[in-house]
Structures are given as C-alpha cells and as structure tokens.
mmCIF file of C-alpha atoms in Angstrom:
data_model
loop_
_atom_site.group_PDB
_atom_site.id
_atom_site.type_symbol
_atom_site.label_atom_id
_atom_site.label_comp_id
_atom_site.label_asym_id
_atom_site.label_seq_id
_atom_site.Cartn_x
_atom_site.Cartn_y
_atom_site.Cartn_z
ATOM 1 C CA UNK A 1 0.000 0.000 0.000
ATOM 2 C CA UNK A 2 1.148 3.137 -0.821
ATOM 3 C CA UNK A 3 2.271 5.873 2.026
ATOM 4 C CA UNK A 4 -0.053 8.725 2.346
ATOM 5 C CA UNK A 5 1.496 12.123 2.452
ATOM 6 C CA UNK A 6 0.175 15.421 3.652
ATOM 7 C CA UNK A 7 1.470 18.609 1.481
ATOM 8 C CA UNK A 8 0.936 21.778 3.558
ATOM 9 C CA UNK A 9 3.064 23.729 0.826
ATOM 10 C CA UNK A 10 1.300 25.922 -1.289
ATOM 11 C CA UNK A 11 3.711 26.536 -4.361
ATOM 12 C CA UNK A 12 4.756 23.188 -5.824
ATOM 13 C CA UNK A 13 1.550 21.555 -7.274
ATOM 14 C CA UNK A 14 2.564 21.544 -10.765
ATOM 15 C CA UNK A 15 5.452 19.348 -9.396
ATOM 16 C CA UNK A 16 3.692 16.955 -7.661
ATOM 17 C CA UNK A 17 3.123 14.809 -10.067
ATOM 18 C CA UNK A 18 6.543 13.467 -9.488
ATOM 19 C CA UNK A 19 5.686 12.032 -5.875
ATOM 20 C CA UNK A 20 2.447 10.443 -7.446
ATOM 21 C CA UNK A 21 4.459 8.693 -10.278
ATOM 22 C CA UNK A 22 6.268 7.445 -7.251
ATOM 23 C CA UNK A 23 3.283 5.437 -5.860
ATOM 24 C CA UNK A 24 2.661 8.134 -2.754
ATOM 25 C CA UNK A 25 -0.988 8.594 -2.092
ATOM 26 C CA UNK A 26 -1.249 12.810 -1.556
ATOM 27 C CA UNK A 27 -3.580 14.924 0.508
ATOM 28 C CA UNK A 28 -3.277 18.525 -0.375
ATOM 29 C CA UNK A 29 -3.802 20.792 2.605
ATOM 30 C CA UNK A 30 -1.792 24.419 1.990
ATOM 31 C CA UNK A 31 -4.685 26.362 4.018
ATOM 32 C CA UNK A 32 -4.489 27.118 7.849
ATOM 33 C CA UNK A 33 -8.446 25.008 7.366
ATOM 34 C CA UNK A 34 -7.467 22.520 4.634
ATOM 35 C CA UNK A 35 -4.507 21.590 7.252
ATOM 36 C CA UNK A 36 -6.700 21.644 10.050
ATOM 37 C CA UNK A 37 -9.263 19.626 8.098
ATOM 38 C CA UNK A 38 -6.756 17.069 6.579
ATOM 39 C CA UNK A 39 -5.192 16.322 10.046
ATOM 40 C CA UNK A 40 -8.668 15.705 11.919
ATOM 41 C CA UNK A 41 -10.355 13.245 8.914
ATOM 42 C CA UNK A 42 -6.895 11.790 8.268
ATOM 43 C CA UNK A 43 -4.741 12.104 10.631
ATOM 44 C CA UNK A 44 -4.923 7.784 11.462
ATOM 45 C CA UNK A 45 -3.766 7.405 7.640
ATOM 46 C CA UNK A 46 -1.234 9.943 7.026
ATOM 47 C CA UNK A 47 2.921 8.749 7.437
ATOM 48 C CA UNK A 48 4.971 11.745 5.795
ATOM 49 C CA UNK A 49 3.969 15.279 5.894
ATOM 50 C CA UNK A 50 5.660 17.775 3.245
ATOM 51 C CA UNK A 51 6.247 21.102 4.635
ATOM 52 C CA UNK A 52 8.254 24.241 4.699
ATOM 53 C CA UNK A 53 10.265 26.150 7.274
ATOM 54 C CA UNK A 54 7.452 28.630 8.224
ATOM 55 C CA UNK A 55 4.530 26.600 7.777
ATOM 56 C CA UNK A 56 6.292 23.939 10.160
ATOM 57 C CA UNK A 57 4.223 21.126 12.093
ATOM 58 C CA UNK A 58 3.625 21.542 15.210
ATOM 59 C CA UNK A 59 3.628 19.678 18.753
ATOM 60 C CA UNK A 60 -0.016 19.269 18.887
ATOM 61 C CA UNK A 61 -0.285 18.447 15.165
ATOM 62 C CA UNK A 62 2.436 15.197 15.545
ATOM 63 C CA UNK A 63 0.437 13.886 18.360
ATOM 64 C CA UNK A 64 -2.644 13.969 16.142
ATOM 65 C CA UNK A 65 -0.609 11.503 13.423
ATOM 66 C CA UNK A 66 -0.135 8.639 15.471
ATOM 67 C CA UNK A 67 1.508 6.592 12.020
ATOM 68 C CA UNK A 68 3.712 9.690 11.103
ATOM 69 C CA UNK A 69 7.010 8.618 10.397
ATOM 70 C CA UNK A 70 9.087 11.421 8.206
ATOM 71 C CA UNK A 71 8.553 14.802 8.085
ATOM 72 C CA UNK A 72 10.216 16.318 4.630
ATOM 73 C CA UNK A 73 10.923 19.848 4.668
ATOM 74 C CA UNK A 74 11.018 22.510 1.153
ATOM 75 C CA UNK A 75 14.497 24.177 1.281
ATOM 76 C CA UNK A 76 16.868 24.290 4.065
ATOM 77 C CA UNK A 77 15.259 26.032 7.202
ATOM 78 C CA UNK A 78 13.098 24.334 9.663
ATOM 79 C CA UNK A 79 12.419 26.703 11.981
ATOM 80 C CA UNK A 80 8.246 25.422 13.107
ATOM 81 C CA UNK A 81 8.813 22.196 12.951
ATOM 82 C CA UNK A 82 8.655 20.691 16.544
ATOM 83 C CA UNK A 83 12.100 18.949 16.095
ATOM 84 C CA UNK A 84 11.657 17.817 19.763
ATOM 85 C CA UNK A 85 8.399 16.559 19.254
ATOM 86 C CA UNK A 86 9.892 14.639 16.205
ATOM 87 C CA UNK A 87 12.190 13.058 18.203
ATOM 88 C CA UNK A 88 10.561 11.925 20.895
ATOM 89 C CA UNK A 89 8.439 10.084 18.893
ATOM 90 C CA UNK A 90 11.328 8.662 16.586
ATOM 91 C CA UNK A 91 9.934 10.688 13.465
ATOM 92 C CA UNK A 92 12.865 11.202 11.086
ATOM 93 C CA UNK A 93 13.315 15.003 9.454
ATOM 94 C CA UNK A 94 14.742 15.759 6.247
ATOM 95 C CA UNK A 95 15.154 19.242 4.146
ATOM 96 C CA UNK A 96 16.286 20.485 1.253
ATOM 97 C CA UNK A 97 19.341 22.029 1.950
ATOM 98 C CA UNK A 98 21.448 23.435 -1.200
ATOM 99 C CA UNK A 99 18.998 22.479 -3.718
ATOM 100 C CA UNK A 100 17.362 26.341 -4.175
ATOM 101 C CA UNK A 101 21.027 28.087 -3.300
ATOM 102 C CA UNK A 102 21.030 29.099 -6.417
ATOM 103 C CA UNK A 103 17.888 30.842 -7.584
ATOM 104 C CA UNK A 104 18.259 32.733 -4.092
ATOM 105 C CA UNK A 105 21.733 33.691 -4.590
ATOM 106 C CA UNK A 106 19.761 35.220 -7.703
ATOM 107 C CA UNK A 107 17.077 37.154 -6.167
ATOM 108 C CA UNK A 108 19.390 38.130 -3.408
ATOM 109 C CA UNK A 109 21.640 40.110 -6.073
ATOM 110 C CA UNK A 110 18.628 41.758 -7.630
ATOM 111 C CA UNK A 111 17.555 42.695 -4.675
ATOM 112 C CA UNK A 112 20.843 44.295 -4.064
ATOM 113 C CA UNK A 113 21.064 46.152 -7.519
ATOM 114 C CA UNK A 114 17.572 47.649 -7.135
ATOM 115 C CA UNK A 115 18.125 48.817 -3.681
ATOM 116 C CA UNK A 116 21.510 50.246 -4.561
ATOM 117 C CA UNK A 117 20.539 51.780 -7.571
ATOM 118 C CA UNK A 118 17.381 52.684 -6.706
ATOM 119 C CA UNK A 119 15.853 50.729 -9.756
ATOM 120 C CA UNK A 120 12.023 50.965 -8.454
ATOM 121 C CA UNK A 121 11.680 54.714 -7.838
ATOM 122 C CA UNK A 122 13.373 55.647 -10.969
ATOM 123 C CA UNK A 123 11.012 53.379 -12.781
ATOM 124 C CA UNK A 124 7.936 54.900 -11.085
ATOM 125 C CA UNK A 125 9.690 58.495 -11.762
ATOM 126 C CA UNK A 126 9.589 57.691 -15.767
ATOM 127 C CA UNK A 127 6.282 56.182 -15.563
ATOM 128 C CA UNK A 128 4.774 59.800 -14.269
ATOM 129 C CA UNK A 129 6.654 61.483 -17.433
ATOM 130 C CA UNK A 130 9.533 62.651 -14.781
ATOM 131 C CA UNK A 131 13.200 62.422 -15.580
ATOM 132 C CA UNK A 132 15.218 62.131 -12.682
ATOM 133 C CA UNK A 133 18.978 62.185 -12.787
ATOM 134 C CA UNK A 134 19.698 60.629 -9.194
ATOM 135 C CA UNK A 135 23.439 59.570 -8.458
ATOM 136 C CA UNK A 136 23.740 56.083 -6.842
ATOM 137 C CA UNK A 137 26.352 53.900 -5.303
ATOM 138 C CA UNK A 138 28.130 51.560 -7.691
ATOM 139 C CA UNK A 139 28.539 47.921 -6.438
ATOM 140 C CA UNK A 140 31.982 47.363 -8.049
ATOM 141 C CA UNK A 141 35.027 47.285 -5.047
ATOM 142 C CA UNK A 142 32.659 47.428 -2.883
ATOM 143 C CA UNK A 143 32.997 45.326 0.374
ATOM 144 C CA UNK A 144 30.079 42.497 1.210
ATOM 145 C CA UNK A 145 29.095 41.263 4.754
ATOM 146 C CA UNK A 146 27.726 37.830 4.459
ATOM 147 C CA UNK A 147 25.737 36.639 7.742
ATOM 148 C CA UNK A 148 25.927 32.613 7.605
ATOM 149 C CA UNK A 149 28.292 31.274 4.709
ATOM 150 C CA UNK A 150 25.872 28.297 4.039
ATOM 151 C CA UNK A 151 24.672 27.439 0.164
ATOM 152 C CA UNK A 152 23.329 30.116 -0.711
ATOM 153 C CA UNK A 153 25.724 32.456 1.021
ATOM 154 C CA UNK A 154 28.557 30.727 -0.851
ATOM 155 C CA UNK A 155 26.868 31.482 -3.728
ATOM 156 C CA UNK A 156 25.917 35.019 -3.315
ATOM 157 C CA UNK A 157 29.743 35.180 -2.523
ATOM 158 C CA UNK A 158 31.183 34.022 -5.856
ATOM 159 C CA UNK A 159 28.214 36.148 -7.931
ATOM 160 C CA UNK A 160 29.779 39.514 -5.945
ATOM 161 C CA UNK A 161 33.363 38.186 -5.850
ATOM 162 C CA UNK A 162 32.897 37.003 -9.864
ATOM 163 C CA UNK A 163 31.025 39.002 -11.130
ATOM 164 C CA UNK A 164 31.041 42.156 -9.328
ATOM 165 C CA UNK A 165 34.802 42.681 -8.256
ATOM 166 C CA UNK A 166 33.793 42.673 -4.515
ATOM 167 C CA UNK A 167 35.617 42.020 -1.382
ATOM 168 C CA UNK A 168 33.764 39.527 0.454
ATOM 169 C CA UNK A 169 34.008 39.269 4.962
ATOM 170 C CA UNK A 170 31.302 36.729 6.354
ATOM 171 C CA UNK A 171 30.296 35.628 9.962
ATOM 172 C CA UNK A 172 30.072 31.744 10.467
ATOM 173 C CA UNK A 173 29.163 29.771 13.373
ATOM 174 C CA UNK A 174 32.976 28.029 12.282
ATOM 175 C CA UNK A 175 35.425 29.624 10.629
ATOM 176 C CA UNK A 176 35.487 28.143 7.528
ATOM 177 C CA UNK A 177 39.314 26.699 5.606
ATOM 178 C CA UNK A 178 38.213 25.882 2.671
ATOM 179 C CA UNK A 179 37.392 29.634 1.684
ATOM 180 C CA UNK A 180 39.594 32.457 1.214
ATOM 181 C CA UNK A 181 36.750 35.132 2.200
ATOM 182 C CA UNK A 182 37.550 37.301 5.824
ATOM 183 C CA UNK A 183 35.874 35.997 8.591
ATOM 184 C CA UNK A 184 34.653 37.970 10.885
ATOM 185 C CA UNK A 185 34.011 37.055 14.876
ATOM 186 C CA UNK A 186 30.553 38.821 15.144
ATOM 187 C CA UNK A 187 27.646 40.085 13.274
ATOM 188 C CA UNK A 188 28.197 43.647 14.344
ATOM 189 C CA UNK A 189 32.181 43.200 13.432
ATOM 190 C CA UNK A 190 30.970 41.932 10.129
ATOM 191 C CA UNK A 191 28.377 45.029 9.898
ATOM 192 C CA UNK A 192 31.215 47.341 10.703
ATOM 193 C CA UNK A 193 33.533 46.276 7.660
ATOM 194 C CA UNK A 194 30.394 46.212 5.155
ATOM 195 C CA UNK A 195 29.006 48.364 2.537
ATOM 196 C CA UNK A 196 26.175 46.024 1.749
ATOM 197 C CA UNK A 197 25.256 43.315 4.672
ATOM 198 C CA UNK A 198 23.485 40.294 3.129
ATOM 199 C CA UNK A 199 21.512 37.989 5.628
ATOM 200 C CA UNK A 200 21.987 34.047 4.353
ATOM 201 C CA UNK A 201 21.808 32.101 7.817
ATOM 202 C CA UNK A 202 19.179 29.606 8.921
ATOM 203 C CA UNK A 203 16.221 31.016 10.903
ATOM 204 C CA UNK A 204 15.260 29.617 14.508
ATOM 205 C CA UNK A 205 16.655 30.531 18.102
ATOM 206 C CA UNK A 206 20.347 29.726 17.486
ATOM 207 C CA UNK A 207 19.739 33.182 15.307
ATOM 208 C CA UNK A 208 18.098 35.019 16.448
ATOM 209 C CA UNK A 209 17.933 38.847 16.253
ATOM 210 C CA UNK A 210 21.837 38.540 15.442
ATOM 211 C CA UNK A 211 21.607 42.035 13.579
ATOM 212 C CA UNK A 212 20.501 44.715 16.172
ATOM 213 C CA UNK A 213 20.557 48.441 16.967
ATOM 214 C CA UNK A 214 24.207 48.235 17.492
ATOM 215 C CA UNK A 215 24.888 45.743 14.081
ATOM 216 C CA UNK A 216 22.637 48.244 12.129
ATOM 217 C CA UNK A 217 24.554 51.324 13.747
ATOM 218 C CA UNK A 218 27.766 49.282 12.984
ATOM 219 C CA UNK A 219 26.635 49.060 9.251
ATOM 220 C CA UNK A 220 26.011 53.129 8.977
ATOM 221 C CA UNK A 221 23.952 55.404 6.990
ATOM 222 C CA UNK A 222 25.693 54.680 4.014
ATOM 223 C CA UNK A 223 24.843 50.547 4.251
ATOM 224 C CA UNK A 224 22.798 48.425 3.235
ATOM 225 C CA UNK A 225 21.304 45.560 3.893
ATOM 226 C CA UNK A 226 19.564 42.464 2.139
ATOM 227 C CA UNK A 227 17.467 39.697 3.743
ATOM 228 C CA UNK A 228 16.532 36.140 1.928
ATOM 229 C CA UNK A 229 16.745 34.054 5.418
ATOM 230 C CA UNK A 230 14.279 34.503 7.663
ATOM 231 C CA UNK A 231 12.613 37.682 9.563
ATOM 232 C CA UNK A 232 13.838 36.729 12.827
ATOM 233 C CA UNK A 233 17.326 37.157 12.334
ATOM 234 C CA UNK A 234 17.218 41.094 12.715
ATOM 235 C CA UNK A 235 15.100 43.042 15.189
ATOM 236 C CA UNK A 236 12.377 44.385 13.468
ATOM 237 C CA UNK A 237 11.561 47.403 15.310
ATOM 238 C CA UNK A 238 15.731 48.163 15.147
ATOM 239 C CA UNK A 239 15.562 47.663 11.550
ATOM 240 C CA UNK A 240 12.398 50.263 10.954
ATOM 241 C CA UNK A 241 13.932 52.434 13.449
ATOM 242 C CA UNK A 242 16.870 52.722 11.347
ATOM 243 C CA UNK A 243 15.673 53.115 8.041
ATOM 244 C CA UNK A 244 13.648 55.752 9.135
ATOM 245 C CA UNK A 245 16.359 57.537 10.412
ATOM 246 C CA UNK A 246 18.530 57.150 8.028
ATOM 247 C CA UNK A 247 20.987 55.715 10.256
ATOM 248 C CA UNK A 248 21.321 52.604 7.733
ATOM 249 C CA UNK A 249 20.852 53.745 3.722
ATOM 250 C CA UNK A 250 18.047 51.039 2.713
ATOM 251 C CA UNK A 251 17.322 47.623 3.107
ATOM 252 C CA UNK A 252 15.464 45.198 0.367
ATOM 253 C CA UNK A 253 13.277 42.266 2.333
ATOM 254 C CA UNK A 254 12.036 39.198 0.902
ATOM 255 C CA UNK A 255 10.938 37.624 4.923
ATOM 256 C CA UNK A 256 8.754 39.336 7.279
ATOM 257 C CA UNK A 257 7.819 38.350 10.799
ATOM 258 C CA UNK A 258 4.246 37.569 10.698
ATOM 259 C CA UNK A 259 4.097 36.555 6.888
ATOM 260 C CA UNK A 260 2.068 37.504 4.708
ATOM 261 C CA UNK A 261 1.832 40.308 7.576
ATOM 262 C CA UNK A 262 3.753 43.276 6.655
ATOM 263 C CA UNK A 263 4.496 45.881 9.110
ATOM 264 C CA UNK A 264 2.801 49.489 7.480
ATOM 265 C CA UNK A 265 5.828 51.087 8.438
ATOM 266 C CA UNK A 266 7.942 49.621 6.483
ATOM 267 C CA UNK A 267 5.579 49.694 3.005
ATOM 268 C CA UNK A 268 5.978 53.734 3.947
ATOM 269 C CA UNK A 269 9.479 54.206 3.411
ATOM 270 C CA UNK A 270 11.042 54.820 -0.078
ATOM 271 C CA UNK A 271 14.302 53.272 1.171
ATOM 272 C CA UNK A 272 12.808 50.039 1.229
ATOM 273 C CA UNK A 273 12.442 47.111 -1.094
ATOM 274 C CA UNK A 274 9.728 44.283 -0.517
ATOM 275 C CA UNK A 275 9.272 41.131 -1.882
ATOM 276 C CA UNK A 276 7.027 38.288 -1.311
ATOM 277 C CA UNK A 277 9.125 34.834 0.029
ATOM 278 C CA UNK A 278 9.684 34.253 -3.888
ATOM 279 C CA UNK A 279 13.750 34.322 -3.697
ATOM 280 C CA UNK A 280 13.842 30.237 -4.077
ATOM 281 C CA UNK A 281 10.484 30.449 -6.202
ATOM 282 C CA UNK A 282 12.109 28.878 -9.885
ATOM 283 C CA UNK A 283 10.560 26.243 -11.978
ATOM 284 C CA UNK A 284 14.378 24.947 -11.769
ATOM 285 C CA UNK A 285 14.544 25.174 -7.868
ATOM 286 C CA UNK A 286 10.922 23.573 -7.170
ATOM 287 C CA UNK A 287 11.601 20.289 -9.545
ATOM 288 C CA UNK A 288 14.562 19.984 -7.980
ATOM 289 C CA UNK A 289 13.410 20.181 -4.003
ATOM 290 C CA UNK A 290 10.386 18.278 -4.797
ATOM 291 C CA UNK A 291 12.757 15.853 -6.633
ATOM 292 C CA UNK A 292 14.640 15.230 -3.370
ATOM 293 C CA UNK A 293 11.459 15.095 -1.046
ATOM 294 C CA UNK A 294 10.583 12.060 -3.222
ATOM 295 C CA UNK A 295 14.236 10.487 -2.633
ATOM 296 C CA UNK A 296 14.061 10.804 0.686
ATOM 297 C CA UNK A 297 10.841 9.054 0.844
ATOM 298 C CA UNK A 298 11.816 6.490 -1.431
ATOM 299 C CA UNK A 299 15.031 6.028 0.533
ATOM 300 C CA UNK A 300 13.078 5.991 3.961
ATOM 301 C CA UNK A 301 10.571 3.561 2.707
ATOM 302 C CA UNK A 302 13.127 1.093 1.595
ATOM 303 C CA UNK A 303 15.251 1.546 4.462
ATOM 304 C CA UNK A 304 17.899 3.174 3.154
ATOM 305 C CA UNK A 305 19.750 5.978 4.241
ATOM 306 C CA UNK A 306 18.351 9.553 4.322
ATOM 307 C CA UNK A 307 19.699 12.084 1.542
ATOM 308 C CA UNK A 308 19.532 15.050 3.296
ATOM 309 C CA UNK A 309 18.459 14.095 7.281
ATOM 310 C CA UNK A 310 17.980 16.884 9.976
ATOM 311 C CA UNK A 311 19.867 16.470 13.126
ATOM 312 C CA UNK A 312 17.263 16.171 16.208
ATOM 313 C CA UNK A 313 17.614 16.763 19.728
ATOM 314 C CA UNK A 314 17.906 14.247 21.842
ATOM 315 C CA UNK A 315 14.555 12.026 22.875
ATOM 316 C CA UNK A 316 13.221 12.894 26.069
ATOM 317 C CA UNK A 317 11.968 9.994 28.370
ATOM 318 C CA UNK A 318 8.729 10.914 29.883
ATOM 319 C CA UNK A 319 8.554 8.900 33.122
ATOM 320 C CA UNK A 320 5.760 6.408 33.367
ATOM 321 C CA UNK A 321 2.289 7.426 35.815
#
C-alpha cells in the first residue's frame, strides 16, 4: 500500500506529479483550514507530511498523526517544525538544503542592484513622465558582509566576488578553511567592515535577532542591507527604526515576521524594497526540491539511508504514571 502524504506547501503543485508517479498517495492541505481539516479526517492514515520552514508542524499536530514517520521539509530552514516533538516520537526530518542556493543567490543580487541603484523609484519616476537624474552607489570594489556562509551564502559570494569585483568578509558559526573570504568574529564586526550586509543564515533561536541596533549602527547610513533568510534574524523594530532615520541607507526584504503580515511602516518608506518569500520560487529550484522530497521518501521507505536528514535533539523519556 502506498504511504499517504500530507502537502501543507502551497507553491509546488505543478510538481507533484513526481511524488504520485512514485506510488505516494497525496492529501493537499496548503490552508491554515485545509490543514486543520486534513489532520482531523486523516490524521490515522497519514505517514509523511511535506512542509516548509514557516509553515512547520507543530507539537499538537504530531500527536494527532499517530503513524507519522518522516517529516520532509522545502528548502533548508526548519524553523516550526517541533524537532523535539519529532524526536521523541522517533519521526525522522529531512530538508532540502542546497537544492534552491542558487535561484536565491539570484534574487538576493537583484535585490541588491535595485536597492543600490534605486531601480524601483526611478522606474515609477519615468512612468509619471519625470526624468530624474539621481546619483547612486556603484557595487563594483565594494565590500560584502555575508551573515551565515551556508549554500546560498557561498553562492551570493562568488556572484559579488565574480562578477562584481567585490571584497567579500562573512560571519560563520565556524570559521570556515576551505574559503579564502575574511571571517569575521561577530555580526556587528561583520556590519562594521560592510558596505552592503546580506543575511543568508538559517532562521530559529540559534539566530536570532543577530543584527541589532548596534549591528545596524555598525553598518552606517551609508549601508545596506539584504534579507533572503528569515525575519527573525534582525530586530524588526531596530531595523524600521533605522531606516527611518537614516541611520542605515536602505534595506530590500524578501521575509517578514508575521508573513504575509507586513508591518505598514515599512511599506511607507522609499528606502525600502519588498518582496514576497519568492527568492527560491524557480521552476528549476521547485523540480529539484520536490525531486529530493521524493528520494528521501523512497530512501526511507526502503530503508535506506536519508539524503539530506535533519539532526534532532535528543529524545526525552517521559517517566511512566
């Protein structure tokens, strides 16, 4: 019999098809009801849920899947899913780590190359009939911050190394050896000796609200600074502070806190660029992490080794009443 899997994700359907010519049995669920729905009717039948880092699976929803056994996970981060839960109940995790580094690396440097040059308001300017000449920053020899030198960091690294004659620094929980980029001991050291500060690192507590008052301030009024990880990695209410201040030049955001939530302050400001989560959104990034959610299943279902498995925390033993 075929395993049942739920799909909370709301981008990939033209892709599913590959998990179906698989043999897995699919319930589609990517609405807060549909999920809610899904898990009460189903919940007995369902073995594998496919989700993504913000849309997560949580405590309460694992102890309503009594036959769950792998939770697969769209692109690298993680950050809802109840790893804990997971692991005390021996559920196995798996993500997609890598497979999208390269469309984000991508949007990332758009988003760079608007915000620098300003690319949206001039557009709107010649769309009224106006004819602005407005001087902007050139990124060539300029100096990029990288916050987590992951996948997608790496890659944003060679683009603005490559392509754009930058000097790269980056912060790392390890210094890495195998690169010949600056490393930098803290976010607001790495801030300090940036022009443009990109924000690559998982979300989830070990980050944070890493970039502060004192990382923006660090940064300056003539920085910027780009975010494709998630929201939680810089202080909000630091971050509007400081664009409204000018105490930091712009910043270009593809996460928000409360997504698809976006704080009215920050839609105000003309030193601001907003996109919607879409950075790993390709038809080339989506085959491929659906691709590897369907090899991990495969693999887990014939008892084979996990491609891509998520380290969990260690089972706690609930003593016995």
């Amino acid at each position: 019999m075929p395993a049942t899997v739920l799909v909370l994700v709301e981008t990939i359907n033209d892709y599913l098809p590959i998990l179906e010519h698989q043999g897995f049995h699919l319930i589609l669920a990517p609405t807060p009801t549909e999920r809610s729905q899904a898990i009460s009717t189903y919940g007995g039948k369902i073995e594998a849920v496919l989700t993504r880092g913000p849309l997560g699976l949580h405590a309460e929803e694992i102890a309503a899947l009594p036959n769950l056994k792998i939770i697969c996970v769209i692109g690298a981060g993680y950050e809802q899913v109840d790893l804990q839960a997971a692991s005390d109940r021996g559920i196995r995790v798996t993500n997609g780590a890598g497979v999208n580094a390269s469309s984000v690396a991508d949007h990332a440097m758009a988003l760079l190359l608007a915000l620098v040059r300003d690319i949206p308001r001039a557009d709107s300017a010649v769309r009224r009939g106006e004819w602005p000449k407005i001087m902007r920053p050139s990124l060539a020899g300029k100096r990029l911050g990288i916050l987590g030198l992951g996948a997608v960091g790496m890659a944003i690294a060679k683009r603005a190394a490559n392509g754009f004659d930058m000097s790269v620094s980056y912060h790392n929980r390890q210094v890495r050896n195998d690169v010949s980029y600056d490393f930098c001991p803290t976010p607001t050291e790495l801030a300090r000796a940036s022009d443009f500060l990109m924000i690559c690192t998982p979300g989830g507590l070990g980050t944070q609200h890493l970039i502060n008052k004192q990382a923006l301030d660090a940064l300056g009024p003539h920085g910027f600074i780009v975010n494709i990880a998630r929201a939680s990695v810089i202080v909000t209410a630091d971050l509007i502070s400081a664009l409204e201040h000018r105490r930091i030049a712009g910043a270009a955001l593809d996460v928000f806190d409360a997504e698809p939530q976006v704080p009215d302050a920050l839609k105000a400001l003309n030193n601001v660029i907003l996109t919607p989560h879409v950075a790993g959104l390709t038809p080339e990034a989506t085959q491929g992490t659906v691709e590897l959610v369907g090899q991990n299943l495969l693999a887990f279902f014939s008892n084979r080794p996990l491609l891509t498995p998520v380290e969990l925390p260690p089972a706690i033993r609930r003593a016995m009443r």
